[in-house]
Tab-separated table of C-alpha atoms in Angstrom:
chain	number	residue	atom	x	y	z
A	1	MET	CA	104.214	-218.922	-25.036
A	2	LEU	CA	103.385	-220.526	-28.410
A	3	ASP	CA	99.782	-219.411	-27.796
A	4	ASN	CA	101.016	-215.833	-28.300
A	5	ILE	CA	101.812	-216.648	-31.939
A	6	ARG	CA	98.987	-216.481	-34.449
A	7	ILE	CA	98.761	-217.425	-38.098
A	8	VAL	CA	96.602	-215.079	-40.196
A	9	LEU	CA	95.268	-216.242	-43.572
A	10	ILE	CA	93.870	-213.625	-45.933
A	11	ASN	CA	91.142	-214.401	-48.510
A	12	THR	CA	91.978	-218.074	-48.744
A	13	PHE	CA	90.387	-219.493	-51.909
A	14	HIS	CA	90.660	-223.273	-51.354
A	15	PRO	CA	89.165	-224.378	-48.021
A	16	GLY	CA	91.449	-227.440	-48.156
A	17	ASN	CA	94.373	-225.088	-47.567
A	18	ILE	CA	92.745	-223.827	-44.357
A	19	GLY	CA	92.454	-227.396	-43.100
A	20	ALA	CA	96.043	-228.206	-44.070
A	21	ALA	CA	97.184	-225.010	-42.336
A	22	ALA	CA	95.421	-226.041	-39.115
A	23	ARG	CA	97.089	-229.461	-39.190
A	24	ALA	CA	100.509	-227.950	-39.939
A	25	MET	CA	100.075	-225.545	-37.017
A	26	LYS	CA	98.982	-228.175	-34.506
A	27	ASN	CA	101.809	-230.509	-35.589
A	28	MET	CA	104.152	-227.727	-34.524
A	29	GLY	CA	102.421	-226.729	-31.310
A	30	LEU	CA	100.582	-223.621	-32.552
A	31	SER	CA	96.876	-223.070	-31.992
A	32	GLN	CA	95.805	-219.536	-32.918
A	33	LEU	CA	94.325	-219.382	-36.411
A	34	TYR	CA	92.788	-216.159	-37.777
A	35	LEU	CA	90.936	-216.061	-41.092
A	36	VAL	CA	90.369	-212.759	-42.875
A	37	GLU	CA	87.397	-213.157	-45.241
A	38	PRO	CA	87.931	-216.763	-46.327
A	39	ARG	CA	85.974	-217.610	-49.501
A	40	VAL	CA	84.327	-220.671	-47.905
A	41	PHE	CA	84.407	-221.523	-44.210
A	42	PRO	CA	83.564	-223.771	-42.455
A	43	ASP	CA	83.809	-226.494	-45.101
A	44	GLU	CA	84.005	-230.282	-45.380
A	45	GLU	CA	87.258	-230.242	-47.348
A	46	ALA	CA	88.837	-228.045	-44.646
A	47	ASP	CA	87.705	-230.536	-41.986
A	48	ALA	CA	89.095	-233.502	-43.947
A	49	ARG	CA	92.506	-231.932	-44.497
A	50	ALA	CA	92.703	-230.770	-40.868
A	51	ALA	CA	92.525	-234.416	-39.695
A	52	GLY	CA	93.340	-234.379	-35.963
A	53	ALA	CA	93.495	-230.562	-35.881
A	54	LYS	CA	89.745	-229.995	-36.267
A	55	ASP	CA	89.780	-228.215	-32.887
A	56	LEU	CA	91.864	-225.405	-34.425
A	57	LEU	CA	89.197	-224.896	-37.096
A	58	ASP	CA	86.481	-224.837	-34.421
A	59	SER	CA	88.328	-222.140	-32.511
A	60	ALA	CA	89.504	-220.177	-35.573
A	61	VAL	CA	88.679	-216.463	-35.455
A	62	VAL	CA	87.012	-215.211	-38.631
A	63	VAL	CA	87.249	-211.448	-39.202
A	64	SER	CA	86.502	-209.123	-42.070
A	65	THR	CA	89.638	-206.988	-42.065
A	66	LEU	CA	93.331	-207.571	-41.466
A	67	ASP	CA	93.334	-204.700	-38.947
A	68	GLU	CA	90.977	-206.647	-36.688
A	69	ALA	CA	93.234	-209.691	-36.860
A	70	ILE	CA	96.372	-207.857	-35.723
A	71	ALA	CA	95.125	-205.009	-33.493
A	72	ASP	CA	96.433	-206.569	-30.259
A	73	CYS	CA	99.772	-207.718	-31.720
A	74	GLN	CA	103.118	-206.048	-31.080
A	75	LEU	CA	104.927	-207.728	-33.981
A	76	VAL	CA	103.472	-208.366	-37.432
A	77	ILE	CA	105.346	-210.343	-40.060
A	78	GLY	CA	104.253	-210.714	-43.672
A	79	THR	CA	105.250	-213.561	-45.965
A	80	SER	CA	106.620	-212.431	-49.239
A	81	ALA	CA	108.650	-213.495	-52.220
A	82	ARG	CA	112.170	-212.165	-51.828
A	83	ASN	CA	113.099	-208.822	-53.419
A	84	ARG	CA	109.777	-207.075	-53.138
A	85	THR	CA	109.990	-203.428	-54.023
A	86	PHE	CA	108.395	-202.586	-50.682
A	87	ASP	CA	111.586	-202.918	-48.724
A	88	LEU	CA	110.930	-203.874	-45.122
A	89	PRO	CA	113.682	-205.704	-43.284
A	90	ILE	CA	113.545	-209.360	-44.254
A	91	PHE	CA	114.233	-212.663	-42.479
A	92	ASP	CA	114.452	-216.181	-43.773
A	93	ALA	CA	112.135	-218.691	-42.077
A	94	HIS	CA	114.837	-219.800	-39.639
A	95	ASP	CA	115.729	-216.324	-38.325
A	96	CYS	CA	112.081	-215.282	-38.419
A	97	ALA	CA	111.311	-218.098	-35.990
A	98	ARG	CA	114.101	-216.994	-33.650
A	99	LYS	CA	112.658	-213.464	-33.675
A	100	VAL	CA	109.061	-214.569	-33.254
A	101	VAL	CA	109.787	-216.940	-30.368
A	102	GLY	CA	111.839	-214.273	-28.593
A	103	GLU	CA	109.028	-211.708	-28.806
A	104	ALA	CA	106.221	-214.114	-28.003
A	105	GLU	CA	107.588	-214.174	-24.465
A	106	HIS	CA	106.370	-210.588	-24.108
A	107	GLY	CA	103.354	-210.159	-26.360
A	108	LYS	CA	101.318	-211.314	-29.304
A	109	VAL	CA	102.830	-211.906	-32.720
A	110	ALA	CA	101.051	-212.353	-36.074
A	111	ILE	CA	102.424	-214.017	-39.190
A	112	ILE	CA	100.352	-213.187	-42.248
A	113	PHE	CA	99.913	-215.384	-45.317
A	114	GLY	CA	98.281	-214.033	-48.457
A	115	ARG	CA	96.056	-215.360	-51.223
A	116	GLU	CA	96.974	-218.532	-53.103
A	117	THR	CA	97.492	-216.705	-56.379
A	118	MET	CA	98.759	-213.274	-55.457
A	119	GLY	CA	100.064	-213.267	-51.920
A	120	LEU	CA	99.756	-210.045	-49.941
A	121	HIS	CA	98.712	-206.681	-51.353
A	122	ASN	CA	100.903	-203.667	-50.730
A	123	ALA	CA	98.441	-202.174	-48.246
A	124	GLU	CA	98.735	-205.385	-46.228
A	125	LEU	CA	102.516	-205.475	-46.400
A	126	GLN	CA	102.481	-201.938	-45.033
A	127	ARG	CA	100.906	-203.272	-41.842
A	128	CYS	CA	103.997	-205.419	-41.225
A	129	ASN	CA	107.222	-204.811	-39.315
A	130	TYR	CA	109.156	-207.488	-41.145
A	131	HIS	CA	108.942	-209.792	-44.100
A	132	VAL	CA	109.778	-213.460	-44.043
A	133	TYR	CA	110.743	-215.539	-47.055
A	134	ILE	CA	111.357	-219.244	-47.450
A	135	PRO	CA	114.644	-220.185	-49.121
A	136	ALA	CA	113.700	-222.149	-52.248
A	137	ASN	CA	114.705	-223.193	-55.737
A	138	PRO	CA	114.938	-219.916	-57.686
A	139	GLU	CA	113.535	-221.670	-60.761
A	140	TYR	CA	110.273	-222.452	-58.959
A	141	PRO	CA	110.106	-220.673	-55.612
A	142	VAL	CA	106.306	-220.434	-55.261
A	143	LEU	CA	105.167	-222.686	-52.433
A	144	ASN	CA	101.633	-223.774	-51.719
A	145	VAL	CA	100.330	-221.633	-48.860
A	146	SER	CA	99.849	-224.540	-46.449
A	147	ALA	CA	103.338	-225.837	-47.282
A	148	ALA	CA	104.741	-222.386	-46.458
A	149	ILE	CA	102.840	-222.393	-43.165
A	150	GLN	CA	104.215	-225.859	-42.413
A	151	LEU	CA	107.792	-224.632	-42.856
A	152	VAL	CA	107.362	-221.430	-40.864
A	153	CYS	CA	105.667	-223.333	-38.018
A	154	TYR	CA	108.349	-226.046	-38.099
A	155	GLU	CA	111.071	-223.439	-37.642
A	156	ILE	CA	109.083	-221.919	-34.773
A	157	TRP	CA	108.800	-225.317	-33.105
A	158	GLN	CA	112.546	-225.845	-33.555
A	159	ALA	CA	113.427	-222.426	-32.115
A	160	HIS	CA	111.036	-223.049	-29.228
A	161	SER	CA	112.173	-226.574	-28.375
A	162	LYS	CA	115.878	-225.768	-28.769
A	163	GLN	CA	115.372	-222.453	-26.940
A	164	ASP	CA	117.276	-220.781	-29.774
A	165	PHE	CA	115.755	-217.328	-30.068
A	166	ILE	CA	116.611	-213.643	-30.264
A	167	LYS	CA	116.010	-212.180	-26.843
A	168	ARG	CA	114.390	-208.787	-26.618
A	169	ASP	CA	113.209	-207.098	-23.460
A	170	GLU	CA	111.883	-203.644	-24.357
A	171	PRO	CA	108.108	-203.667	-24.699
A	172	TYR	CA	106.704	-202.725	-28.089
A	173	PRO	CA	103.429	-200.953	-28.780
A	174	LEU	CA	100.465	-202.945	-30.067
A	175	THR	CA	99.371	-202.535	-33.673
A	176	ARG	CA	96.280	-200.632	-32.522
A	177	ASP	CA	98.497	-198.113	-30.685
A	178	MET	CA	100.550	-197.662	-33.846
A	179	GLU	CA	97.306	-197.080	-35.777
A	180	ARG	CA	96.248	-194.411	-33.259
A	181	PHE	CA	99.661	-192.822	-33.704
A	182	TYR	CA	99.208	-192.727	-37.498
A	183	VAL	CA	95.827	-191.041	-37.103
A	184	HIS	CA	97.380	-188.494	-34.741
A	185	LEU	CA	100.390	-188.009	-37.017
A	186	GLU	CA	98.239	-187.345	-40.063
A	187	SER	CA	96.040	-184.879	-38.216
A	188	ALA	CA	99.067	-183.020	-36.847
A	189	LEU	CA	100.724	-182.873	-40.269
A	190	ARG	CA	97.543	-181.444	-41.772
A	191	LYS	CA	97.584	-178.731	-39.158
A	192	THR	CA	101.202	-177.856	-39.949
A	193	HIS	CA	100.310	-177.996	-43.674
A	194	PHE	CA	102.967	-180.653	-44.283
A	195	ILE	CA	100.032	-182.507	-45.815
A	196	ILE	CA	97.794	-180.345	-47.926
A	197	PRO	CA	94.520	-181.645	-49.351
A	198	GLN	CA	95.337	-180.763	-52.959
A	199	HIS	CA	98.650	-182.686	-52.974
A	200	GLU	CA	98.442	-185.514	-50.481
A	201	GLY	CA	100.619	-187.861	-52.517
A	202	LYS	CA	101.721	-191.020	-50.748
A	203	VAL	CA	103.145	-189.245	-47.750
A	204	MET	CA	101.244	-191.278	-45.157
A	205	ASP	CA	102.206	-194.551	-46.884
A	206	LYS	CA	105.827	-193.487	-46.805
A	207	LEU	CA	105.682	-192.466	-43.145
A	208	ARG	CA	103.919	-195.702	-42.229
A	209	ARG	CA	106.650	-197.638	-43.972
A	210	TYR	CA	109.303	-195.710	-42.122
A	211	PHE	CA	107.773	-196.120	-38.674
A	212	ASN	CA	106.818	-199.775	-39.132
A	213	ARG	CA	110.351	-200.515	-40.203
A	214	SER	CA	112.012	-198.527	-37.427
A	215	ARG	CA	109.687	-200.134	-34.827
A	216	PRO	CA	109.640	-197.615	-31.996
A	217	GLU	CA	109.536	-199.193	-28.549
A	218	ARG	CA	106.586	-198.375	-26.322
A	219	THR	CA	108.404	-195.543	-24.514
A	220	GLU	CA	109.610	-194.141	-27.829
A	221	LEU	CA	106.076	-194.162	-29.211
A	222	ASN	CA	104.894	-192.283	-26.124
A	223	MET	CA	107.588	-189.709	-26.835
A	224	LEU	CA	106.475	-189.390	-30.456
A	225	ARG	CA	102.868	-188.962	-29.322
A	226	GLY	CA	104.113	-186.249	-26.931
A	227	ILE	CA	105.759	-184.440	-29.845
A	228	LEU	CA	102.517	-184.615	-31.822
A	229	THR	CA	100.581	-183.203	-28.847
A	230	SER	CA	103.063	-180.329	-28.607
A	231	ILE	CA	102.509	-179.691	-32.314
A	232	ASP	CA	98.756	-179.733	-31.740
A	233	GLU	CA	99.169	-177.144	-29.013
A	234	THR	CA	101.445	-174.989	-31.136
A	235	THR	CA	99.076	-175.041	-34.088
A	236	SER	CA	96.125	-174.287	-31.874
A	237	GLN	CA	97.992	-171.373	-30.234
A	238	LEU	CA	98.829	-170.173	-33.708
A	239	ALA	CA	95.170	-170.409	-34.691
A	240	ASP	CA	94.195	-168.455	-31.573
A	241	LYS	CA	96.737	-165.789	-32.364
A	242	GLN	CA	95.552	-165.535	-35.953
A	243	GLU	CA	91.979	-165.213	-34.724
A	244	THR	CA	93.000	-162.497	-32.288
A	245	ILE	CA	94.835	-160.637	-35.049
A	246	GLN	CA	91.903	-161.018	-37.389
A	247	SER	CA	89.467	-159.702	-34.776
A	248	GLN	CA	91.863	-156.854	-33.978
A	249	ASP	CA	92.055	-156.111	-37.699
A	250	LYS	CA	88.272	-156.115	-37.829
A	251	GLY	CA	88.249	-153.913	-34.710
A	252	SER	CA	90.649	-151.443	-36.287
A	253	ASP	CA	88.508	-151.418	-39.461
A	254	GLN	CA	85.507	-150.345	-37.472
B	1	MET	CA	123.988	-233.391	-57.236
B	2	LEU	CA	120.364	-232.902	-56.088
B	3	ASP	CA	119.402	-235.165	-58.989
B	4	ASN	CA	121.005	-238.027	-57.051
B	5	ILE	CA	118.339	-237.674	-54.363
B	6	ARG	CA	115.020	-239.395	-54.937
B	7	ILE	CA	111.750	-239.313	-53.034
B	8	VAL	CA	109.927	-242.653	-52.941
B	9	LEU	CA	106.214	-242.752	-52.100
B	10	ILE	CA	104.669	-246.101	-51.209
B	11	ASN	CA	100.990	-246.927	-51.857
B	12	THR	CA	99.832	-243.327	-51.776
B	13	PHE	CA	96.056	-243.270	-51.313
B	14	HIS	CA	95.171	-239.633	-52.185
B	15	PRO	CA	96.525	-238.565	-55.584
B	16	GLY	CA	96.440	-234.957	-54.342
B	17	ASN	CA	99.298	-235.848	-52.025
B	18	ILE	CA	101.382	-237.005	-54.993
B	19	GLY	CA	100.830	-233.650	-56.687
B	20	ALA	CA	101.658	-231.730	-53.509
B	21	ALA	CA	104.792	-233.857	-53.088
B	22	ALA	CA	105.941	-232.979	-56.618
B	23	ARG	CA	105.454	-229.270	-55.955
B	24	ALA	CA	107.237	-229.469	-52.591
B	25	MET	CA	110.161	-231.246	-54.270
B	26	LYS	CA	110.498	-228.815	-57.147
B	27	ASN	CA	110.265	-225.831	-54.773
B	28	MET	CA	113.352	-227.241	-53.095
B	29	GLY	CA	115.290	-228.188	-56.227
B	30	LEU	CA	114.569	-231.942	-56.260
B	31	SER	CA	113.261	-233.754	-59.329
B	32	GLN	CA	113.368	-237.550	-58.895
B	33	LEU	CA	109.980	-238.911	-57.841
B	34	TYR	CA	109.362	-242.670	-57.547
B	35	LEU	CA	105.907	-244.093	-56.900
B	36	VAL	CA	105.505	-247.638	-55.610
B	37	GLU	CA	102.004	-248.860	-56.491
B	38	PRO	CA	100.081	-245.611	-56.100
B	39	ARG	CA	96.313	-246.193	-55.797
B	40	VAL	CA	95.500	-243.748	-58.632
B	41	PHE	CA	98.043	-242.228	-61.007
B	42	PRO	CA	98.080	-240.184	-63.157
B	43	ASP	CA	95.157	-238.149	-61.873
B	44	GLU	CA	93.592	-234.689	-62.264
B	45	GLU	CA	93.812	-233.867	-58.571
B	46	ALA	CA	97.521	-234.727	-58.620
B	47	ASP	CA	98.025	-232.403	-61.591
B	48	ALA	CA	96.107	-229.578	-59.893
B	49	ARG	CA	98.073	-229.798	-56.656
B	50	ALA	CA	101.390	-230.075	-58.532
B	51	ALA	CA	100.807	-226.615	-60.075
B	52	GLY	CA	104.085	-225.624	-61.747
B	53	ALA	CA	105.683	-228.999	-60.966
B	54	LYS	CA	103.642	-231.013	-63.458
B	55	ASP	CA	106.918	-231.967	-65.187
B	56	LEU	CA	107.908	-234.011	-62.113
B	57	LEU	CA	104.686	-236.002	-62.395
B	58	ASP	CA	105.327	-236.586	-66.098
B	59	SER	CA	108.784	-237.958	-65.359
B	60	ALA	CA	107.810	-239.875	-62.182
B	61	VAL	CA	108.888	-243.525	-62.181
B	62	VAL	CA	106.054	-245.908	-61.257
B	63	VAL	CA	107.195	-249.331	-59.994
B	64	SER	CA	105.485	-252.261	-58.345
B	65	THR	CA	107.949	-252.992	-55.540
B	66	LEU	CA	110.108	-250.949	-53.208
B	67	ASP	CA	113.131	-253.060	-54.206
B	68	GLU	CA	112.889	-251.760	-57.775
B	69	ALA	CA	112.779	-248.184	-56.529
B	70	ILE	CA	115.968	-248.439	-54.476
B	71	ALA	CA	118.123	-251.066	-56.252
B	72	ASP	CA	120.679	-248.535	-57.536
B	73	CYS	CA	120.855	-246.491	-54.308
B	74	GLN	CA	123.715	-246.608	-51.837
B	75	LEU	CA	121.810	-244.952	-48.989
B	76	VAL	CA	118.172	-245.576	-48.105
B	77	ILE	CA	116.372	-243.573	-45.436
B	78	GLY	CA	112.903	-244.350	-44.106
B	79	THR	CA	110.599	-241.814	-42.502
B	80	SER	CA	109.218	-242.928	-39.223
B	81	ALA	CA	107.597	-241.772	-36.028
B	82	ARG	CA	110.216	-241.554	-33.322
B	83	ASN	CA	110.754	-244.507	-31.001
B	84	ARG	CA	109.937	-247.312	-33.381
B	85	THR	CA	110.738	-250.720	-31.960
B	86	PHE	CA	112.788	-251.452	-35.065
B	87	ASP	CA	115.822	-249.538	-33.908
B	88	LEU	CA	117.870	-248.247	-36.813
B	89	PRO	CA	120.019	-245.195	-36.187
B	90	ILE	CA	117.814	-242.119	-36.409
B	91	PHE	CA	118.280	-238.533	-37.604
B	92	ASP	CA	116.056	-235.524	-37.318
B	93	ALA	CA	115.200	-233.819	-40.612
B	94	HIS	CA	118.030	-231.318	-40.270
B	95	ASP	CA	120.821	-233.863	-39.728
B	96	CYS	CA	119.256	-236.224	-42.253
B	97	ALA	CA	119.638	-233.508	-44.884
B	98	ARG	CA	123.288	-233.002	-43.975
B	99	LYS	CA	123.875	-236.738	-44.379
B	100	VAL	CA	121.906	-237.030	-47.612
B	101	VAL	CA	123.578	-234.070	-49.291
B	102	GLY	CA	127.021	-235.357	-48.309
B	103	GLU	CA	126.379	-238.774	-49.809
B	104	ALA	CA	124.606	-237.546	-52.913
B	105	GLU	CA	128.001	-236.288	-54.070
B	106	HIS	CA	129.005	-239.925	-54.551
B	107	GLY	CA	125.884	-241.903	-55.370
B	108	LYS	CA	122.124	-242.188	-55.327
B	109	VAL	CA	120.082	-241.733	-52.175
B	110	ALA	CA	116.434	-242.643	-51.552
B	111	ILE	CA	114.120	-241.208	-48.908
B	112	ILE	CA	111.024	-243.324	-48.451
B	113	PHE	CA	107.620	-242.099	-47.315
B	114	GLY	CA	104.872	-244.543	-46.376
B	115	ARG	CA	101.101	-244.710	-46.612
B	116	GLU	CA	98.934	-241.830	-45.376
B	117	THR	CA	97.395	-243.901	-42.600
B	118	MET	CA	100.071	-246.353	-41.538
B	119	GLY	CA	103.471	-245.199	-42.723
B	120	LEU	CA	106.051	-247.864	-43.566
B	121	HIS	CA	105.698	-251.575	-42.840
B	122	ASN	CA	108.451	-253.347	-40.955
B	123	ALA	CA	109.644	-255.171	-44.077
B	124	GLU	CA	110.108	-251.769	-45.714
B	125	LEU	CA	111.920	-250.278	-42.741
B	126	GLN	CA	114.296	-253.232	-42.928
B	127	ARG	CA	115.403	-252.013	-46.347
B	128	CYS	CA	116.672	-248.758	-44.799
B	129	ASN	CA	120.037	-247.716	-43.397
B	130	TYR	CA	118.620	-244.916	-41.302
B	131	HIS	CA	115.379	-243.468	-40.087
B	132	VAL	CA	114.457	-239.826	-40.203
B	133	TYR	CA	111.858	-238.133	-38.012
B	134	ILE	CA	110.472	-234.638	-38.007
B	135	PRO	CA	110.550	-232.855	-34.650
B	136	ALA	CA	106.933	-232.036	-33.823
B	137	ASN	CA	104.395	-231.375	-31.105
B	138	PRO	CA	104.268	-234.612	-29.075
B	139	GLU	CA	100.519	-234.158	-28.588
B	140	TYR	CA	99.909	-234.346	-32.344
B	141	PRO	CA	103.047	-235.381	-34.200
B	142	VAL	CA	101.434	-236.977	-37.269
B	143	LEU	CA	102.144	-234.836	-40.312
B	144	ASN	CA	100.420	-235.063	-43.663
B	145	VAL	CA	102.749	-236.958	-46.007
B	146	SER	CA	103.225	-234.051	-48.420
B	147	ALA	CA	103.919	-231.707	-45.490
B	148	ALA	CA	106.587	-234.129	-44.265
B	149	ILE	CA	108.106	-234.226	-47.752
B	150	GLN	CA	108.078	-230.429	-47.828
B	151	LEU	CA	110.068	-230.245	-44.593
B	152	VAL	CA	112.585	-232.935	-45.534
B	153	CYS	CA	113.156	-231.310	-48.952
B	154	TYR	CA	113.459	-227.844	-47.370
B	155	GLU	CA	116.219	-229.083	-45.073
B	156	ILE	CA	117.962	-230.668	-48.075
B	157	TRP	CA	117.787	-227.382	-49.968
B	158	GLN	CA	119.184	-225.559	-46.934
B	159	ALA	CA	122.055	-228.048	-46.491
B	160	HIS	CA	122.774	-227.832	-50.217
B	161	SER	CA	122.684	-224.060	-50.541
B	162	LYS	CA	124.607	-223.433	-47.323
B	163	GLN	CA	127.001	-226.277	-48.198
B	164	ASP	CA	126.467	-227.603	-44.682
B	165	PHE	CA	126.768	-231.363	-44.986
B	166	ILE	CA	128.453	-234.419	-43.502
B	167	LYS	CA	131.331	-235.322	-45.776
B	168	ARG	CA	131.941	-238.975	-46.473
B	169	ASP	CA	134.397	-240.371	-48.986
B	170	GLU	CA	134.311	-244.174	-48.751
B	171	PRO	CA	132.122	-245.678	-51.448
B	172	TYR	CA	129.122	-247.695	-50.258
B	173	PRO	CA	127.564	-250.683	-51.992
B	174	LEU	CA	124.292	-250.249	-53.854
B	175	THR	CA	121.108	-251.717	-52.402
B	176	ARG	CA	121.127	-254.408	-55.081
B	177	ASP	CA	124.628	-255.493	-54.040
B	178	MET	CA	123.456	-255.732	-50.441
B	179	GLU	CA	120.510	-257.852	-51.607
B	180	ARG	CA	122.899	-260.210	-53.436
B	181	PHE	CA	124.931	-260.412	-50.267
B	182	TYR	CA	121.825	-261.387	-48.246
B	183	VAL	CA	121.015	-264.155	-50.752
B	184	HIS	CA	124.584	-265.410	-50.512
B	185	LEU	CA	124.610	-265.143	-46.725
B	186	GLU	CA	121.408	-267.126	-46.360
B	187	SER	CA	122.602	-269.849	-48.696
B	188	ALA	CA	125.938	-270.138	-46.865
B	189	LEU	CA	124.239	-270.263	-43.475
B	190	ARG	CA	121.980	-273.061	-44.683
B	191	LYS	CA	125.027	-275.030	-45.752
B	192	THR	CA	126.646	-274.603	-42.314
B	193	HIS	CA	123.273	-275.486	-40.738
B	194	PHE	CA	123.210	-272.201	-38.843
B	195	ILE	CA	119.811	-271.905	-40.483
B	196	ILE	CA	117.840	-275.131	-40.443
B	197	PRO	CA	114.543	-275.439	-42.303
B	198	GLN	CA	112.563	-276.621	-39.259
B	199	HIS	CA	113.578	-273.622	-37.108
B	200	GLU	CA	114.279	-270.653	-39.374
B	201	GLY	CA	112.964	-268.109	-36.892
B	202	LYS	CA	113.699	-264.483	-37.801
B	203	VAL	CA	117.399	-264.986	-38.221
B	204	MET	CA	117.608	-263.371	-41.685
B	205	ASP	CA	115.547	-260.378	-40.524
B	206	LYS	CA	117.901	-259.933	-37.602
B	207	LEU	CA	120.995	-260.235	-39.768
B	208	ARG	CA	119.549	-257.786	-42.312
B	209	ARG	CA	118.895	-255.318	-39.540
B	210	TYR	CA	122.423	-255.702	-38.266
B	211	PHE	CA	124.123	-255.258	-41.642
B	212	ASN	CA	121.882	-252.412	-42.808
B	213	ARG	CA	122.614	-250.603	-39.593
B	214	SER	CA	126.358	-251.226	-39.647
B	215	ARG	CA	126.503	-250.175	-43.328
B	216	PRO	CA	129.626	-251.934	-44.629
B	217	GLU	CA	131.604	-249.907	-47.122
B	218	ARG	CA	132.091	-251.379	-50.603
B	219	THR	CA	135.488	-252.909	-49.766
B	220	GLU	CA	134.100	-254.327	-46.530
B	221	LEU	CA	131.213	-255.917	-48.384
B	222	ASN	CA	133.675	-257.510	-50.825
B	223	MET	CA	135.504	-258.934	-47.828
B	224	LEU	CA	132.280	-260.333	-46.384
B	225	ARG	CA	131.445	-261.884	-49.750
B	226	GLY	CA	134.939	-263.441	-49.750
B	227	ILE	CA	134.252	-264.990	-46.352
B	228	LEU	CA	130.981	-266.439	-47.648
B	229	THR	CA	132.779	-267.889	-50.673
B	230	SER	CA	135.344	-269.513	-48.376
B	231	ILE	CA	132.460	-271.007	-46.389
B	232	ASP	CA	130.931	-272.292	-49.640
B	233	GLU	CA	134.210	-273.971	-50.491
B	234	THR	CA	134.582	-275.473	-47.031
B	235	THR	CA	131.073	-276.864	-47.029
B	236	SER	CA	131.503	-278.261	-50.521
B	237	GLN	CA	134.819	-279.886	-49.549
B	238	LEU	CA	133.088	-281.320	-46.530
B	239	ALA	CA	130.313	-282.672	-48.746
B	240	ASP	CA	132.932	-284.268	-51.034
B	241	LYS	CA	134.636	-285.850	-48.093
B	242	GLN	CA	131.368	-287.184	-46.716
B	243	GLU	CA	130.540	-288.624	-50.125
B	244	THR	CA	133.955	-290.276	-50.330
B	245	ILE	CA	133.531	-291.727	-46.861
B	246	GLN	CA	130.052	-292.969	-47.706
B	247	SER	CA	131.257	-294.658	-50.928
B	248	GLN	CA	134.204	-296.179	-49.012
B	249	ASP	CA	131.717	-297.427	-46.402
B	250	LYS	CA	129.603	-298.946	-49.191
B	251	GLY	CA	132.819	-300.425	-50.674
B	252	SER	CA	133.795	-301.992	-47.382
B	253	ASP	CA	130.248	-303.376	-47.033
B	254	GLN	CA	130.579	-305.228	-50.314
């Protein structure tokens, strides 16, 4: 079950932090490490800090985009300082673990940690269903990234070994299915002229935020896709009709 | 109140771990760092890893023995792998925090972390009232020392901010008062010949373990000291009597 939980590190600058992350994970029974464009990897300092968790570095999956790292996940959680403007629902590390362990029974879960200096970008936070924060001294709340991973993994181990988790039975769509939905949604909304090329604004960002937050279940997503298909059909019937009218108009001109 | 809680690091080998410890502490509202014979300190790597917690390094207290670091504490907790042979009462990190925060209302508390490679020696564990362990993956339970500090401090911050602690009102003696008691005890037991120079064995170690574990309150310790004083008086009266008898014997010889 813990093998369904992955830790994703984005653009890690210090390879020592990757090693420390691997050790922190293995100490708490986790094994799935994903690295999105690390600055340096593999690296001697990473190996040294990993100590007895070198096997996690050997099996780490290095990818070039966050999307690749989370495509097969049904739950994506981003770490964040509290009170971000981008207001996804937020857990502390303890409740996050109870959520993660409950869902890992059914599918894959990713927890994403950002850069040492600037955390996660907004575009990355938009890929998430929830945020997690670590309760800390408000005068100096910025934890080292491997220390944050240690705490999040510790809470996961606690929730797992005490069997204290939030149970959830409905299956959720994978991230890649959500991405296909967004592509479909955008195309449908262009056809209905809800999105028009001259004034696109941030409408897709806003819709993505809404749907990631509301987290449709798999059957609900199928229903939404059905609605989009019905819109496709309506717009294409409309186009047909307009074509017919135009050709009739041309016919009547002749 | 959190200022009554100190973290004591013994013989730290990597200065980076001292810096990471300082950051972990400050993130969780702690400030009192004691270093017993660090290999290298101060150090650039320590400063770098401390990040915004450099002030804790500047105010760290460097001492040459553990006794100096804990003399004014009323509660001393040693970190340890589970199932040590030296069987003090043991807490996990969560309950340890509830204990520590409860006692820090009344006096100073030390939590001791050992060397990177070998933890605490037995003589050091004997200075402790309790052990604390961090629940971890049994296949690889050995945490980096700064990661362990991060977790222990996180649980303290949680217990403090949620006001979830074990309340305790009786005042406890300071470590230095316990040490005076052990000196007195040993001297009294030599006078009663419970300890005899030819066969000292580990009797003082065993008694220290017993009393540290039973943790007499301050009034109880005063009572124990009173008993020792009464033994002193008895043995000195006995010595007087023996002297008198001997001089009488000599007198009768003449």
